[in-house]
PDB file of C-alpha atoms in Angstrom:
ATOM      1  CA  GLY A   1       0.216   4.119  83.869  1.00 85.00           C
ATOM      2  CA  ASP A   2      -1.401   6.520  86.083  1.00 89.00           C
ATOM      3  CA  SER A   3       0.332   9.458  87.433  1.00 94.00           C
ATOM      4  CA  VAL A   4      -0.117  13.296  89.103  1.00 96.00           C
ATOM      5  CA  THR A   5       1.307  16.410  88.299  1.00 97.00           C
ATOM      6  CA  GLN A   6       0.570  19.021  91.269  1.00 96.00           C
ATOM      7  CA  MET A   7       2.411  22.824  90.678  1.00 91.00           C
ATOM      8  CA  GLU A   8       5.489  23.394  92.324  1.00 89.00           C
ATOM      9  CA  GLY A   9       6.031  24.569  96.007  1.00 89.00           C
ATOM     10  CA  PRO A  10       6.442  26.995  98.370  1.00 96.00           C
ATOM     11  CA  VAL A  11       3.323  28.835  97.584  1.00 97.00           C
ATOM     12  CA  THR A  12       3.315  31.673 100.193  1.00 97.00           C
ATOM     13  CA  LEU A  13       0.725  33.828 100.973  1.00 97.00           C
ATOM     14  CA  SER A  14      -0.560  36.240 103.309  1.00 97.00           C
ATOM     15  CA  GLU A  15      -3.360  35.850 105.517  1.00 97.00           C
ATOM     16  CA  GLU A  16      -7.273  36.078 103.644  1.00 97.00           C
ATOM     17  CA  ALA A  17      -5.561  35.545 100.080  1.00 98.00           C
ATOM     18  CA  PHE A  18      -7.187  33.435  97.761  1.00 98.00           C
ATOM     19  CA  LEU A  19      -5.701  30.454  97.199  1.00 98.00           C
ATOM     20  CA  THR A  20      -5.376  27.451  94.080  1.00 98.00           C
ATOM     21  CA  ILE A  21      -2.685  24.975  94.104  1.00 98.00           C
ATOM     22  CA  ASN A  22      -3.142  23.772  90.638  1.00 98.00           C
ATOM     23  CA  CYS A  23      -3.520  19.612  89.842  1.00 98.00           C
ATOM     24  CA  THR A  24      -3.372  17.465  86.463  1.00 98.00           C
ATOM     25  CA  TYR A  25      -3.840  14.030  86.612  1.00 97.00           C
ATOM     26  CA  THR A  26      -2.635  11.016  83.400  1.00 95.00           C
ATOM     27  CA  ALA A  27      -5.305   7.627  84.711  1.00 91.00           C
ATOM     28  CA  THR A  28      -7.054   4.902  82.738  1.00 85.00           C
ATOM     29  CA  GLY A  29     -10.703   5.321  82.937  1.00 84.00           C
ATOM     30  CA  TYR A  30     -12.975   7.092  85.599  1.00 86.00           C
ATOM     31  CA  PRO A  31     -10.427   7.412  88.642  1.00 90.00           C
ATOM     32  CA  SER A  32     -11.880   8.633  92.116  1.00 91.00           C
ATOM     33  CA  LEU A  33      -9.650  12.441  92.509  1.00 95.00           C
ATOM     34  CA  PHE A  34      -8.734  13.583  96.431  1.00 95.00           C
ATOM     35  CA  TRP A  35      -6.719  16.293  98.428  1.00 98.00           C
ATOM     36  CA  TYR A  36      -5.016  15.074 101.299  1.00 97.00           C
ATOM     37  CA  VAL A  37      -3.277  18.256 103.604  1.00 97.00           C
ATOM     38  CA  GLN A  38      -0.135  16.891 105.806  1.00 94.00           C
ATOM     39  CA  TYR A  39       0.509  19.640 109.031  1.00 91.00           C
ATOM     40  CA  PRO A  40       4.011  19.759 110.255  1.00 86.00           C
ATOM     41  CA  GLY A  41       4.463  16.367 112.391  1.00 81.00           C
ATOM     42  CA  GLU A  42       1.294  14.255 111.158  1.00 84.00           C
ATOM     43  CA  GLY A  43       0.384  11.724 108.316  1.00 86.00           C
ATOM     44  CA  LEU A  44      -1.684  12.892 105.677  1.00 93.00           C
ATOM     45  CA  GLN A  45      -5.313  13.822 106.187  1.00 95.00           C
ATOM     46  CA  LEU A  46      -7.755  13.561 103.682  1.00 95.00           C
ATOM     47  CA  LEU A  47      -8.646  16.969 102.997  1.00 97.00           C
ATOM     48  CA  LEU A  48     -11.126  16.443 100.045  1.00 97.00           C
ATOM     49  CA  LYS A  49     -12.624  14.150  97.444  1.00 95.00           C
ATOM     50  CA  ALA A  50     -14.402  13.918  93.848  1.00 94.00           C
ATOM     51  CA  THR A  51     -15.477  10.236  92.906  1.00 90.00           C
ATOM     52  CA  LYS A  52     -16.793  11.048  89.137  1.00 90.00           C
ATOM     53  CA  ALA A  53     -16.610  13.798  86.594  1.00 93.00           C
ATOM     54  CA  ASP A  54     -17.644  17.452  87.768  1.00 95.00           C
ATOM     55  CA  ASP A  55     -18.139  16.664  91.436  1.00 95.00           C
ATOM     56  CA  LYS A  56     -17.522  19.236  93.363  1.00 97.00           C
ATOM     57  CA  GLY A  57     -15.306  18.103  96.977  1.00 97.00           C
ATOM     58  CA  SER A  58     -15.346  20.866  99.817  1.00 97.00           C
ATOM     59  CA  ASN A  59     -14.108  21.134 103.238  1.00 97.00           C
ATOM     60  CA  LYS A  60     -13.333  23.687 105.640  1.00 95.00           C
ATOM     61  CA  GLY A  61     -14.116  26.503 102.927  1.00 97.00           C
ATOM     62  CA  PHE A  62     -11.510  24.568 100.192  1.00 98.00           C
ATOM     63  CA  GLU A  63     -13.067  23.411  97.354  1.00 98.00           C
ATOM     64  CA  ALA A  64     -11.915  20.928  93.569  1.00 98.00           C
ATOM     65  CA  THR A  65     -14.250  20.563  91.211  1.00 98.00           C
ATOM     66  CA  TYR A  66     -13.453  17.220  88.838  1.00 97.00           C
ATOM     67  CA  ARG A  67     -12.853  18.089  85.674  1.00 96.00           C
ATOM     68  CA  LYS A  68     -12.491  15.273  82.893  1.00 94.00           C
ATOM     69  CA  GLU A  69     -12.222  17.819  80.081  1.00 95.00           C
ATOM     70  CA  THR A  70      -8.689  18.976  81.161  1.00 96.00           C
ATOM     71  CA  THR A  71      -7.980  16.253  83.372  1.00 96.00           C
ATOM     72  CA  SER A  72      -7.777  18.382  86.640  1.00 97.00           C
ATOM     73  CA  PHE A  73      -8.817  18.649  89.852  1.00 98.00           C
ATOM     74  CA  HIS A  74      -7.410  22.009  91.436  1.00 98.00           C
ATOM     75  CA  LEU A  75      -7.609  22.673  94.658  1.00 98.00           C
ATOM     76  CA  GLU A  76      -8.927  26.520  95.554  1.00 98.00           C
ATOM     77  CA  LYS A  77     -10.000  28.354  99.303  1.00 98.00           C
ATOM     78  CA  GLY A  78     -11.304  31.571  99.070  1.00 97.00           C
ATOM     79  CA  SER A  79      -9.127  33.398 102.093  1.00 96.00           C
ATOM     80  CA  VAL A  80      -6.624  31.645 103.694  1.00 97.00           C
ATOM     81  CA  GLN A  81      -5.856  31.591 107.052  1.00 97.00           C
ATOM     82  CA  VAL A  82      -2.184  30.983 108.967  1.00 96.00           C
ATOM     83  CA  SER A  83      -3.507  27.612 110.183  1.00 95.00           C
ATOM     84  CA  ASP A  84      -3.976  26.235 106.722  1.00 97.00           C
ATOM     85  CA  SER A  85      -0.037  26.505 106.364  1.00 97.00           C
ATOM     86  CA  ALA A  86      -0.018  22.596 105.022  1.00 97.00           C
ATOM     87  CA  VAL A  87       1.659  20.479 102.935  1.00 96.00           C
ATOM     88  CA  TYR A  88      -1.214  19.845 100.195  1.00 98.00           C
ATOM     89  CA  PHE A  89      -1.181  15.943  98.336  1.00 98.00           C
ATOM     90  CA  CYS A  90      -3.228  15.913  95.233  1.00 98.00           C
ATOM     91  CA  ALA A  91      -3.813  12.322  94.918  1.00 96.00           C
ATOM     92  CA  LEU A  92      -6.335   9.592  92.347  1.00 93.00           C
ATOM     93  CA  GLY A  93      -7.328   5.568  93.131  1.00 89.00           C
ATOM     94  CA  HIS A  94      -9.325   3.417  91.380  1.00 80.00           C
ATOM     95  CA  THR A  95     -12.832   1.837  92.873  1.00 71.00           C
ATOM     96  CA  GLY A  96     -11.893  -1.011  94.171  1.00 65.00           C
ATOM     97  CA  GLY A  97      -9.116  -0.346  96.604  1.00 61.00           C
ATOM     98  CA  PHE A  98      -5.765  -0.812  95.573  1.00 78.00           C
ATOM     99  CA  LYS A  99      -3.203   1.467  95.446  1.00 86.00           C
ATOM    100  CA  THR A 100      -3.152   5.712  95.527  1.00 91.00           C
ATOM    101  CA  ILE A 101      -1.197   7.718  93.963  1.00 93.00           C
ATOM    102  CA  PHE A 102       0.073  10.579  94.823  1.00 95.00           C
ATOM    103  CA  GLY A 103       1.632  14.123  93.808  1.00 96.00           C
ATOM    104  CA  ALA A 104       4.986  15.870  94.504  1.00 96.00           C
ATOM    105  CA  GLY A 105       2.623  17.604  97.050  1.00 96.00           C
ATOM    106  CA  THR A 106       2.741  21.455  97.456  1.00 97.00           C
ATOM    107  CA  ARG A 107       3.288  23.361 100.291  1.00 97.00           C
ATOM    108  CA  LEU A 108       1.694  26.253 101.889  1.00 97.00           C
ATOM    109  CA  PHE A 109       3.260  29.245 103.970  1.00 97.00           C
ATOM    110  CA  VAL A 110       0.370  32.046 104.670  1.00 97.00           C
ATOM    111  CA  LYS A 111       1.466  34.631 106.693  1.00 97.00           C
ATOM    112  CA  ALA A 112      -0.059  36.829 109.273  1.00 95.00           C
TER     113      ALA A 112
ATOM    114  CA  ASP B   1     -12.222   5.873 118.112  1.00 64.00           C
ATOM    115  CA  ALA B   2      -8.663   5.028 117.976  1.00 76.00           C
ATOM    116  CA  GLY B   3      -7.322   6.251 114.550  1.00 92.00           C
ATOM    117  CA  VAL B   4      -4.500   4.181 113.366  1.00 96.00           C
ATOM    118  CA  THR B   5      -1.623   3.927 114.774  1.00 97.00           C
ATOM    119  CA  GLN B   6       2.002   3.506 114.081  1.00 97.00           C
ATOM    120  CA  SER B   7       4.845   1.763 116.503  1.00 97.00           C
ATOM    121  CA  PRO B   8       7.419   2.823 117.396  1.00 97.00           C
ATOM    122  CA  THR B   9       7.422   6.968 115.655  1.00 96.00           C
ATOM    123  CA  HIS B  10      11.294   7.210 115.462  1.00 96.00           C
ATOM    124  CA  LEU B  11      14.119   4.420 114.458  1.00 96.00           C
ATOM    125  CA  ILE B  12      17.441   4.362 113.405  1.00 98.00           C
ATOM    126  CA  LYS B  13      18.802   1.489 112.204  1.00 98.00           C
ATOM    127  CA  THR B  14      22.937   0.782 110.985  1.00 98.00           C
ATOM    128  CA  ARG B  15      22.883  -0.803 106.589  1.00 98.00           C
ATOM    129  CA  GLY B  16      22.698  -3.871 106.720  1.00 98.00           C
ATOM    130  CA  GLN B  17      20.189  -4.481 109.428  1.00 98.00           C
ATOM    131  CA  GLN B  18      16.922  -5.377 109.700  1.00 98.00           C
ATOM    132  CA  VAL B  19      13.768  -3.167 111.185  1.00 98.00           C
ATOM    133  CA  THR B  20      10.265  -4.495 111.720  1.00 98.00           C
ATOM    134  CA  LEU B  21       7.187  -1.717 111.411  1.00 98.00           C
ATOM    135  CA  ARG B  22       4.227  -1.927 112.959  1.00 98.00           C
ATOM    136  CA  CYS B  23       0.706  -0.500 112.318  1.00 98.00           C
ATOM    137  CA  SER B  24      -2.804  -0.766 113.996  1.00 97.00           C
ATOM    138  CA  PRO B  25      -5.944   0.348 111.601  1.00 96.00           C
ATOM    139  CA  LYS B  26      -8.585   2.213 112.507  1.00 94.00           C
ATOM    140  CA  SER B  27     -11.734   0.461 113.969  1.00 93.00           C
ATOM    141  CA  GLY B  28     -13.594  -0.881 111.515  1.00 90.00           C
ATOM    142  CA  HIS B  29     -11.030  -1.239 108.100  1.00 91.00           C
ATOM    143  CA  ASP B  30     -10.009  -3.859 107.132  1.00 90.00           C
ATOM    144  CA  THR B  31      -7.160  -2.615 105.181  1.00 90.00           C
ATOM    145  CA  VAL B  32      -3.510  -1.959 104.951  1.00 94.00           C
ATOM    146  CA  SER B  33      -1.577   0.150 102.914  1.00 94.00           C
ATOM    147  CA  TRP B  34       1.802   0.982 103.300  1.00 97.00           C
ATOM    148  CA  TYR B  35       3.357   4.374 101.522  1.00 97.00           C
ATOM    149  CA  GLN B  36       7.190   5.253 101.456  1.00 97.00           C
ATOM    150  CA  GLN B  37       7.221   9.399 101.747  1.00 95.00           C
ATOM    151  CA  ALA B  38      10.819  10.137 101.510  1.00 94.00           C
ATOM    152  CA  LEU B  39      12.301  13.880 102.341  1.00 90.00           C
ATOM    153  CA  GLY B  40       9.803  16.594 100.112  1.00 88.00           C
ATOM    154  CA  GLN B  41       8.250  13.935  97.886  1.00 91.00           C
ATOM    155  CA  GLY B  42       4.836  12.597  97.974  1.00 93.00           C
ATOM    156  CA  PRO B  43       3.913   9.204  99.323  1.00 95.00           C
ATOM    157  CA  GLN B  44       4.915   5.889  97.478  1.00 96.00           C
ATOM    158  CA  PHE B  45       2.706   3.148  97.237  1.00 95.00           C
ATOM    159  CA  ILE B  46       4.778   0.277  98.678  1.00 97.00           C
ATOM    160  CA  PHE B  47       1.919  -2.855  99.040  1.00 94.00           C
ATOM    161  CA  GLN B  48      -1.607  -3.143 100.357  1.00 92.00           C
ATOM    162  CA  TYR B  49      -3.109  -6.104 102.685  1.00 93.00           C
ATOM    163  CA  TYR B  50      -6.356  -7.266 102.018  1.00 88.00           C
ATOM    164  CA  GLU B  51      -8.134 -10.657 104.331  1.00 89.00           C
ATOM    165  CA  GLU B  52      -3.996 -11.297 105.529  1.00 93.00           C
ATOM    166  CA  GLU B  53      -2.890 -11.342 101.644  1.00 93.00           C
ATOM    167  CA  GLU B  54      -0.731  -8.938  99.836  1.00 93.00           C
ATOM    168  CA  ARG B  55      -3.498  -7.520  97.495  1.00 88.00           C
ATOM    169  CA  GLN B  56      -0.908  -5.023  95.484  1.00 88.00           C
ATOM    170  CA  ARG B  57       2.479  -3.986  95.100  1.00 92.00           C
ATOM    171  CA  GLY B  58       4.251  -1.170  94.046  1.00 92.00           C
ATOM    172  CA  ASN B  59       8.047  -0.969  92.653  1.00 94.00           C
ATOM    173  CA  PHE B  60       9.892  -1.669  95.634  1.00 97.00           C
ATOM    174  CA  PRO B  61      12.113  -4.851  96.106  1.00 97.00           C
ATOM    175  CA  ASP B  62      11.791  -8.036  97.645  1.00 96.00           C
ATOM    176  CA  ARG B  63      13.849  -6.848 100.750  1.00 98.00           C
ATOM    177  CA  PHE B  64      10.106  -5.176 101.583  1.00 98.00           C
ATOM    178  CA  SER B  65       7.887  -7.881 103.330  1.00 97.00           C
ATOM    179  CA  GLY B  66       4.782  -7.193 104.900  1.00 97.00           C
ATOM    180  CA  HIS B  67       2.641  -8.856 106.959  1.00 97.00           C
ATOM    181  CA  GLN B  68      -1.133  -8.876 107.860  1.00 97.00           C
ATOM    182  CA  PHE B  69      -2.722 -10.322 110.608  1.00 97.00           C
ATOM    183  CA  PRO B  70      -6.550 -11.429 112.101  1.00 96.00           C
ATOM    184  CA  ASN B  71      -7.349  -8.397 113.846  1.00 95.00           C
ATOM    185  CA  TYR B  72      -5.931  -6.839 110.368  1.00 95.00           C
ATOM    186  CA  SER B  73      -2.843  -4.933 112.096  1.00 97.00           C
ATOM    187  CA  SER B  74       0.152  -4.979 109.670  1.00 98.00           C
ATOM    188  CA  GLU B  75       4.135  -5.241 109.695  1.00 98.00           C
ATOM    189  CA  LEU B  76       6.227  -3.691 107.227  1.00 98.00           C
ATOM    190  CA  ASN B  77       9.898  -5.516 107.712  1.00 98.00           C
ATOM    191  CA  VAL B  78      12.535  -3.998 105.633  1.00 98.00           C
ATOM    192  CA  ASN B  79      15.861  -6.400 105.349  1.00 97.00           C
ATOM    193  CA  ALA B  80      19.585  -5.011 104.483  1.00 98.00           C
ATOM    194  CA  LEU B  81      18.977  -1.789 105.329  1.00 98.00           C
ATOM    195  CA  LEU B  82      20.557   0.478 102.699  1.00 98.00           C
ATOM    196  CA  LEU B  83      21.429   4.244 103.385  1.00 97.00           C
ATOM    197  CA  GLY B  84      18.857   5.394 100.638  1.00 97.00           C
ATOM    198  CA  ASP B  85      15.658   3.382 102.816  1.00 98.00           C
ATOM    199  CA  SER B  86      15.932   6.695 105.531  1.00 98.00           C
ATOM    200  CA  ALA B  87      12.128   8.254 104.913  1.00 97.00           C
ATOM    201  CA  LEU B  88       9.027   8.396 106.738  1.00 95.00           C
ATOM    202  CA  TYR B  89       6.890   5.468 106.259  1.00 97.00           C
ATOM    203  CA  LEU B  90       3.105   6.055 106.497  1.00 96.00           C
ATOM    204  CA  CYS B  91       0.451   3.367 107.085  1.00 97.00           C
ATOM    205  CA  ALA B  92      -2.779   4.058 105.877  1.00 95.00           C
ATOM    206  CA  SER B  93      -5.947   1.821 106.556  1.00 93.00           C
ATOM    207  CA  SER B  94      -9.099   1.898 104.963  1.00 88.00           C
ATOM    208  CA  HIS B  95     -12.546  -0.204 104.125  1.00 82.00           C
ATOM    209  CA  THR B  96     -12.584  -2.771 101.006  1.00 72.00           C
ATOM    210  CA  PRO B  97     -14.855  -0.363  99.405  1.00 60.00           C
ATOM    211  CA  THR B  98     -18.643  -1.811  97.871  1.00 56.00           C
ATOM    212  CA  GLY B  99     -19.383   1.423  96.118  1.00 54.00           C
ATOM    213  CA  ILE B 100     -18.840   3.668  93.095  1.00 55.00           C
ATOM    214  CA  GLY B 101     -14.923   5.225  93.647  1.00 62.00           C
ATOM    215  CA  GLN B 102     -12.245   4.326  95.592  1.00 75.00           C
ATOM    216  CA  SER B 103     -12.223   4.659  99.723  1.00 79.00           C
ATOM    217  CA  PRO B 104     -10.014   7.696 100.970  1.00 85.00           C
ATOM    218  CA  LEU B 105      -7.036   6.613 103.499  1.00 90.00           C
ATOM    219  CA  HIS B 106      -7.022   7.488 106.737  1.00 93.00           C
ATOM    220  CA  PHE B 107      -3.183   7.637 108.010  1.00 95.00           C
ATOM    221  CA  GLY B 108      -0.767   7.781 111.115  1.00 95.00           C
ATOM    222  CA  ASN B 109       1.855   9.523 111.710  1.00 94.00           C
ATOM    223  CA  GLY B 110       4.211   7.640 110.825  1.00 95.00           C
ATOM    224  CA  THR B 111       7.402   6.108 111.608  1.00 96.00           C
ATOM    225  CA  ARG B 112      10.553   8.044 110.799  1.00 96.00           C
ATOM    226  CA  LEU B 113      13.053   5.341 109.712  1.00 98.00           C
ATOM    227  CA  THR B 114      17.182   6.553 109.604  1.00 98.00           C
ATOM    228  CA  VAL B 115      20.083   4.506 108.154  1.00 98.00           C
ATOM    229  CA  THR B 116      23.367   5.223 109.069  1.00 97.00           C
TER     230      THR B 116
END
């Protein structure tokens, strides 16, 4: 069945450092790929998405490119801020709705 | 524009009891999904409701049941509670996609269920 694997955390960075959180997936067909973020005490929020191969999703300085050849969707940000501290979830879903499959999440701590 | 709202925010129940959690979807959304998030884990799909029918179900026992009302709001019921049911229960709404790709989910802040 479909699955998502993302790097284990926590990831601890200093402010203005470069961020990469790795995500790979296994799926039939051509799923949509997502990154969601969960701030403390809150539900998940969509951060960015890509619906087909080579698409780049971007939002709030974060980027991820849908790489079908490597089945990856790594999250990157050039300069992290303390306010980016949260748990990041990689996820996939198929056209037509139905379930979204989430990775286990990667906790990011950014130090001032 | 109200987002997804869930109630209650916290709940403490005893083993064997039954619980009902409630969710109102974001305005304009017609699909409601429920997820269970254990501490330190990603959300696990329980089921999805569309047009008042359960459209797909994850790997959860029949003790977990749900309902969707004509106004698209939804309830999650869990019977015969076990200690292992303690988790954050997330409701997510979406609009049934008409184009390419899956519509992203809009989540509520969740209901924290503790079973003692």
